[in-house]
XYZ file of N, CA and C in Angstrom:
414
model
N -30.821 0.501 28.416
C -30.714 -0.876 27.991
C -29.880 -1.622 29.015
N -30.344 -2.744 29.439
C -29.658 -3.526 30.448
C -29.050 -4.761 29.798
N -27.778 -4.986 30.071
C -27.090 -6.162 29.557
C -27.267 -7.271 30.571
N -27.881 -8.378 30.130
C -28.193 -9.442 31.072
C -27.326 -10.674 30.903
N -26.599 -10.803 29.831
C -25.765 -11.985 29.653
C -25.175 -12.028 28.258
N -24.631 -13.173 27.936
C -23.983 -13.309 26.637
C -24.827 -14.122 25.667
N -26.132 -14.105 25.838
C -27.040 -14.834 24.966
C -27.159 -14.146 23.614
N -27.991 -14.688 22.755
C -28.168 -14.089 21.433
C -28.829 -12.722 21.529
N -28.558 -11.908 20.547
C -29.099 -10.557 20.526
C -30.483 -10.606 19.902
N -31.459 -10.055 20.578
C -32.824 -10.014 20.064
C -33.150 -8.591 19.673
N -33.794 -8.430 18.530
C -34.165 -7.079 18.107
C -35.430 -6.656 18.825
N -35.553 -5.384 19.058
C -36.724 -4.856 19.725
C -37.641 -4.267 18.668
N -38.820 -4.758 18.576
C -39.768 -4.280 17.578
C -40.807 -3.337 18.168
N -40.632 -2.903 19.392
C -41.604 -2.017 20.032
C -41.567 -0.662 19.354
N -42.719 -0.117 19.108
C -42.817 1.199 18.493
C -42.620 2.267 19.568
N -41.884 3.269 19.224
C -41.675 4.375 20.151
C -42.544 5.541 19.712
N -42.953 6.294 20.663
C -43.756 7.465 20.311
C -42.834 8.578 19.856
N -43.416 9.576 19.264
C -42.644 10.697 18.751
C -42.061 11.529 19.877
N -42.621 11.454 21.058
C -42.131 12.224 22.187
C -41.396 11.285 23.132
N -40.195 11.658 23.513
C -39.405 10.838 24.424
C -39.610 11.335 25.842
N -38.982 10.659 26.777
C -39.162 10.999 28.190
C -38.662 12.396 28.508
N -37.695 12.895 27.760
C -37.152 14.214 28.047
C -37.971 15.340 27.450
N -39.038 15.041 26.758
C -39.858 16.081 26.182
C -39.455 16.442 24.767
N -38.549 15.755 24.189
C -38.099 16.031 22.836
C -39.061 15.391 21.847
N -39.434 16.109 20.822
C -40.324 15.521 19.822
C -39.752 15.752 18.432
N -40.051 14.832 17.547
C -39.586 14.909 16.171
C -40.737 15.448 15.346
N -40.543 16.565 14.700
C -41.596 17.171 13.903
C -41.466 16.722 12.462
N -42.572 16.239 11.896
C -42.611 15.887 10.477
C -43.677 16.750 9.833
N -43.824 16.628 8.543
C -44.793 17.452 7.836
C -46.217 17.209 8.312
N -46.556 15.998 8.740
C -47.916 15.688 9.157
C -48.088 15.763 10.657
N -47.042 16.022 11.397
C -47.147 16.116 12.837
C -46.949 14.786 13.540
N -46.675 13.715 12.802
C -46.429 12.414 13.408
C -45.051 11.929 12.993
N -44.480 11.100 13.841
C -43.169 10.548 13.516
C -43.328 9.460 12.471
N -42.401 9.435 11.530
C -42.425 8.396 10.514
C -41.742 7.150 11.035
N -42.266 6.011 10.701
C -41.637 4.748 11.092
C -40.439 4.499 10.190
N -39.385 3.993 10.793
C -38.199 3.705 9.996
C -38.340 2.342 9.355
N -37.847 2.222 8.162
C -37.902 0.957 7.442
C -36.623 0.182 7.650
N -36.594 -1.033 7.177
C -35.379 -1.828 7.315
C -34.251 -1.231 6.474
N -33.038 -1.438 6.917
C -31.885 -0.918 6.191
C -31.751 -1.647 4.864
N -31.429 -0.898 3.832
C -31.259 -1.490 2.508
C -29.895 -2.166 2.455
N -29.849 -3.314 1.833
C -28.588 -4.028 1.686
C -27.767 -3.372 0.580
N -26.473 -3.253 0.798
C -25.614 -2.698 -0.233
C -25.308 -3.775 -1.248
N -25.175 -3.371 -2.462
C -24.866 -4.348 -3.503
C -23.375 -4.600 -3.518
N -23.007 -5.830 -3.688
C -21.601 -6.214 -3.691
C -20.970 -6.005 -5.053
N -19.689 -6.142 -5.096
C -18.963 -6.033 -6.353
C -19.281 -7.261 -7.185
N -19.442 -7.067 -8.465
C -19.849 -8.164 -9.343
C -18.877 -9.332 -9.273
N -17.597 -9.047 -9.213
C -16.639 -10.146 -9.127
C -15.328 -9.654 -8.537
N -14.584 -10.579 -8.034
C -13.267 -10.256 -7.486
C -12.320 -9.860 -8.607
N -12.559 -10.387 -9.795
C -11.710 -10.061 -10.940
C -11.739 -8.564 -11.243
N -12.885 -7.926 -11.026
C -12.972 -6.493 -11.263
C -12.090 -5.725 -10.282
N -12.061 -6.160 -9.030
C -11.193 -5.515 -8.034
C -9.725 -5.696 -8.387
N -9.372 -6.909 -8.794
C -7.982 -7.158 -9.156
C -7.568 -6.341 -10.376
N -8.462 -6.194 -11.328
C -8.153 -5.393 -12.508
C -7.928 -3.936 -12.131
N -8.711 -3.437 -11.186
C -8.518 -2.062 -10.741
C -7.190 -1.886 -10.025
N -6.795 -2.880 -9.245
C -5.540 -2.785 -8.512
C -4.342 -2.876 -9.446
N -4.461 -3.627 -10.526
C -3.338 -3.795 -11.439
C -3.143 -2.592 -12.348
N -4.135 -1.742 -12.459
C -4.051 -0.596 -13.344
C -3.217 0.493 -12.690
N -1.909 0.409 -12.865
C -1.011 1.400 -12.294
C -0.811 2.526 -13.291
N -0.943 3.726 -12.812
C -0.680 4.877 -13.647
C 0.818 5.113 -13.755
N 1.225 6.068 -14.574
C 2.655 6.333 -14.756
C 3.353 6.770 -13.470
N 2.649 7.520 -12.621
C 3.266 7.962 -11.364
C 3.505 6.786 -10.417
N 2.565 5.854 -10.379
C 2.722 4.682 -9.514
C 3.858 3.807 -10.012
N 3.929 3.598 -11.340
C 5.031 2.805 -11.907
C 6.371 3.466 -11.632
N 6.426 4.779 -11.758
C 7.675 5.509 -11.500
C 8.081 5.369 -10.030
N 7.099 5.513 -9.133
C 7.378 5.400 -7.700
C 7.908 4.005 -7.359
N 7.292 2.969 -7.949
C 7.748 1.602 -7.704
C 9.150 1.379 -8.256
N 9.431 1.940 -9.431
C 10.759 1.801 -10.025
C 11.816 2.490 -9.162
N 11.475 3.676 -8.659
C 12.418 4.389 -7.789
C 12.658 3.634 -6.487
N 11.595 3.053 -5.945
C 11.730 2.284 -4.702
C 12.602 1.056 -4.926
N 12.398 0.375 -6.043
C 13.195 -0.813 -6.353
C 14.661 -0.436 -6.571
N 14.908 0.642 -7.308
C 16.276 1.091 -7.538
C 16.960 1.490 -6.237
N 16.233 2.174 -5.379
C 16.791 2.542 -4.074
C 17.106 1.324 -3.223
N 16.235 0.328 -3.279
C 16.476 -0.915 -2.535
C 17.712 -1.642 -3.034
N 17.879 -1.673 -4.360
C 19.083 -2.302 -4.921
C 20.342 -1.557 -4.491
N 20.288 -0.237 -4.508
C 21.447 0.545 -4.077
C 21.757 0.322 -2.597
N 20.718 0.219 -1.772
C 20.928 -0.053 -0.346
C 21.589 -1.410 -0.138
N 21.147 -2.408 -0.897
C 21.739 -3.747 -0.780
C 23.188 -3.738 -1.257
N 23.467 -3.019 -2.344
C 24.854 -2.920 -2.826
C 25.744 -2.249 -1.785
N 25.216 -1.243 -1.131
C 25.969 -0.566 -0.069
C 26.231 -1.506 1.100
N 25.241 -2.320 1.451
C 25.407 -3.276 2.548
C 26.447 -4.330 2.193
N 26.480 -4.764 0.929
C 27.496 -5.731 0.484
C 28.877 -5.103 0.586
N 28.996 -3.867 0.149
C 30.282 -3.165 0.198
C 30.782 -3.047 1.639
N 29.899 -2.634 2.538
C 30.299 -2.484 3.944
C 30.682 -3.825 4.564
N 29.945 -4.872 4.232
C 30.254 -6.197 4.774
C 31.619 -6.678 4.286
N 31.933 -6.438 3.028
C 33.237 -6.850 2.489
C 34.369 -6.023 3.086
N 34.134 -4.737 3.311
C 35.161 -3.893 3.916
C 35.431 -4.283 5.365
N 34.426 -4.814 6.049
C 34.599 -5.250 7.436
C 35.197 -6.645 7.524
N 35.407 -7.282 6.393
C 36.013 -8.607 6.387
C 35.019 -9.755 6.371
N 33.740 -9.473 6.294
C 32.720 -10.522 6.241
C 32.466 -10.960 4.814
N 31.571 -11.926 4.673
C 31.247 -12.384 3.327
C 30.021 -11.685 2.752
N 29.237 -11.026 3.585
C 28.069 -10.285 3.116
C 26.959 -11.176 2.594
N 26.843 -12.381 3.144
C 25.860 -13.328 2.619
C 24.420 -12.851 2.813
N 24.151 -12.184 3.926
C 22.793 -11.686 4.171
C 22.452 -10.595 3.156
N 23.374 -9.668 2.949
C 23.143 -8.592 1.989
C 23.075 -9.133 0.565
N 23.900 -10.135 0.266
C 23.872 -10.728 -1.070
C 22.564 -11.460 -1.343
N 22.018 -12.128 -0.331
C 20.740 -12.812 -0.548
C 19.611 -11.801 -0.761
N 19.648 -10.692 -0.021
C 18.650 -9.641 -0.228
C 18.805 -9.012 -1.611
N 20.053 -8.822 -2.030
C 20.336 -8.274 -3.356
C 19.843 -9.221 -4.444
N 20.069 -10.500 -4.252
C 19.622 -11.501 -5.213
C 18.097 -11.511 -5.327
N 17.427 -11.414 -4.186
C 15.962 -11.384 -4.182
C 15.424 -10.162 -4.924
N 15.997 -8.999 -4.644
C 15.536 -7.779 -5.313
C 15.849 -7.793 -6.805
N 17.011 -8.316 -7.176
C 17.387 -8.358 -8.588
C 16.501 -9.314 -9.375
N 15.965 -10.330 -8.708
C 15.118 -11.309 -9.392
C 13.703 -10.794 -9.628
N 13.298 -9.741 -8.927
C 11.960 -9.187 -9.121
C 11.829 -8.617 -10.522
N 10.633 -8.784 -11.066
C 10.383 -8.274 -12.414
C 10.272 -6.762 -12.383
N 10.932 -6.142 -13.328
C 10.916 -4.688 -13.411
C 9.786 -4.249 -14.322
N 8.993 -3.307 -13.848
C 7.907 -2.772 -14.666
C 8.448 -1.683 -15.572
N 7.874 -1.579 -16.748
C 8.313 -0.560 -17.694
C 7.941 0.833 -17.227
N 8.851 1.768 -17.403
C 8.604 3.157 -17.053
C 8.786 3.994 -18.310
N 7.911 4.939 -18.576
C 8.025 5.716 -19.810
C 9.223 6.655 -19.848
N 9.862 6.890 -18.711
C 10.996 7.810 -18.654
C 12.278 7.085 -19.056
N 12.861 7.428 -20.220
C 14.071 6.725 -20.666
C 15.288 6.979 -19.770
N 15.368 8.146 -19.153
C 16.498 8.441 -18.266
C 16.442 7.548 -17.031
N 15.258 7.340 -16.471
C 15.107 6.459 -15.319
C 15.417 5.023 -15.710
N 14.998 4.598 -16.891
C 15.307 3.250 -17.371
C 16.815 3.046 -17.481
N 17.510 4.058 -17.955
C 18.969 3.967 -18.094
C 19.641 3.825 -16.731
N 19.206 4.605 -15.755
C 19.785 4.525 -14.410
C 19.502 3.160 -13.792
N 18.275 2.666 -13.950
C 17.939 1.346 -13.415
C 18.730 0.239 -14.102
N 18.979 0.393 -15.401
C 19.817 -0.589 -16.111
C 21.218 -0.639 -15.507
N 21.790 0.537 -15.207
C 23.126 0.582 -14.612
C 23.133 -0.056 -13.220
N 22.108 0.227 -12.429
C 22.029 -0.345 -11.079
C 21.904 -1.862 -11.156
N 21.052 -2.345 -12.054
C 20.876 -3.795 -12.186
C 22.138 -4.469 -12.698
N 22.870 -3.796 -13.579
C 24.139 -4.356 -14.064
C 25.136 -4.472 -12.916
N 25.217 -3.448 -12.099
C 26.131 -3.482 -10.955
C 25.739 -4.586 -9.976
N 24.435 -4.767 -9.771
C 23.963 -5.836 -8.887
C 24.326 -7.203 -9.463
N 24.171 -7.373 -10.773
C 24.520 -8.646 -11.415
C 26.019 -8.920 -11.298
N 26.843 -7.885 -11.421
C 28.294 -8.050 -11.278
C 28.639 -8.493 -9.859
N 28.041 -7.858 -8.855
C 28.323 -8.237 -7.464
C 27.876 -9.661 -7.169
N 26.737 -10.060 -7.706
C 26.266 -11.433 -7.497
C 27.192 -12.437 -8.187
N 27.692 -12.094 -9.384
C 28.619 -12.982 -10.086
C 29.945 -13.085 -9.333
N 30.430 -11.966 -8.801
C 31.668 -11.997 -8.013
C 31.494 -12.852 -6.762
N 30.334 -12.791 -6.152
C 30.075 -13.600 -4.958
C 30.065 -15.085 -5.314
N 29.513 -15.448 -6.461
C 29.521 -16.855 -6.890
C 30.948 -17.344 -7.145
N 31.781 -16.469 -7.716
C 33.182 -16.858 -7.958
C 33.919 -17.038 -6.629
N 33.663 -16.143 -5.663
C 34.307 -16.267 -4.359
C 33.909 -17.559 -3.664
N 32.633 -17.947 -3.773
C 32.173 -19.177 -3.158
C 32.787 -20.402 -3.826
N 32.952 -20.335 -5.133
C 33.513 -21.480 -5.863
C 35.002 -21.655 -5.571
N 35.696 -20.594 -5.232
C 37.148 -20.667 -4.997
C 37.504 -21.230 -3.654
């Protein structure tokens, strides 16, 4: 095939014989090559709503993983606030990240022990945010 330019692509409708230049032949039950038909179009998804519903259906393991990730993120932000305060800074960057994470909606997890730990982490985050507001007001 020779590329001649950037013009539109034209399909080639020429029929090829069963035997190619290299001597290779395609054997079929009748001894002749079958003509290929046009490619069948794939059917699309009925609606985008169905895809969104599938994505929202989180199983218990996915909810647990998300809860653990959120709790870990809150703990990381609390640690960053602590380090910033120990270094003499105000920790405004860490506090804004902490505020953003604390404002995210928490999904329910069936594990009561994990819920209890997340409650404690969120309480500690709320205390640090309240202390930061008092420091700013003073």
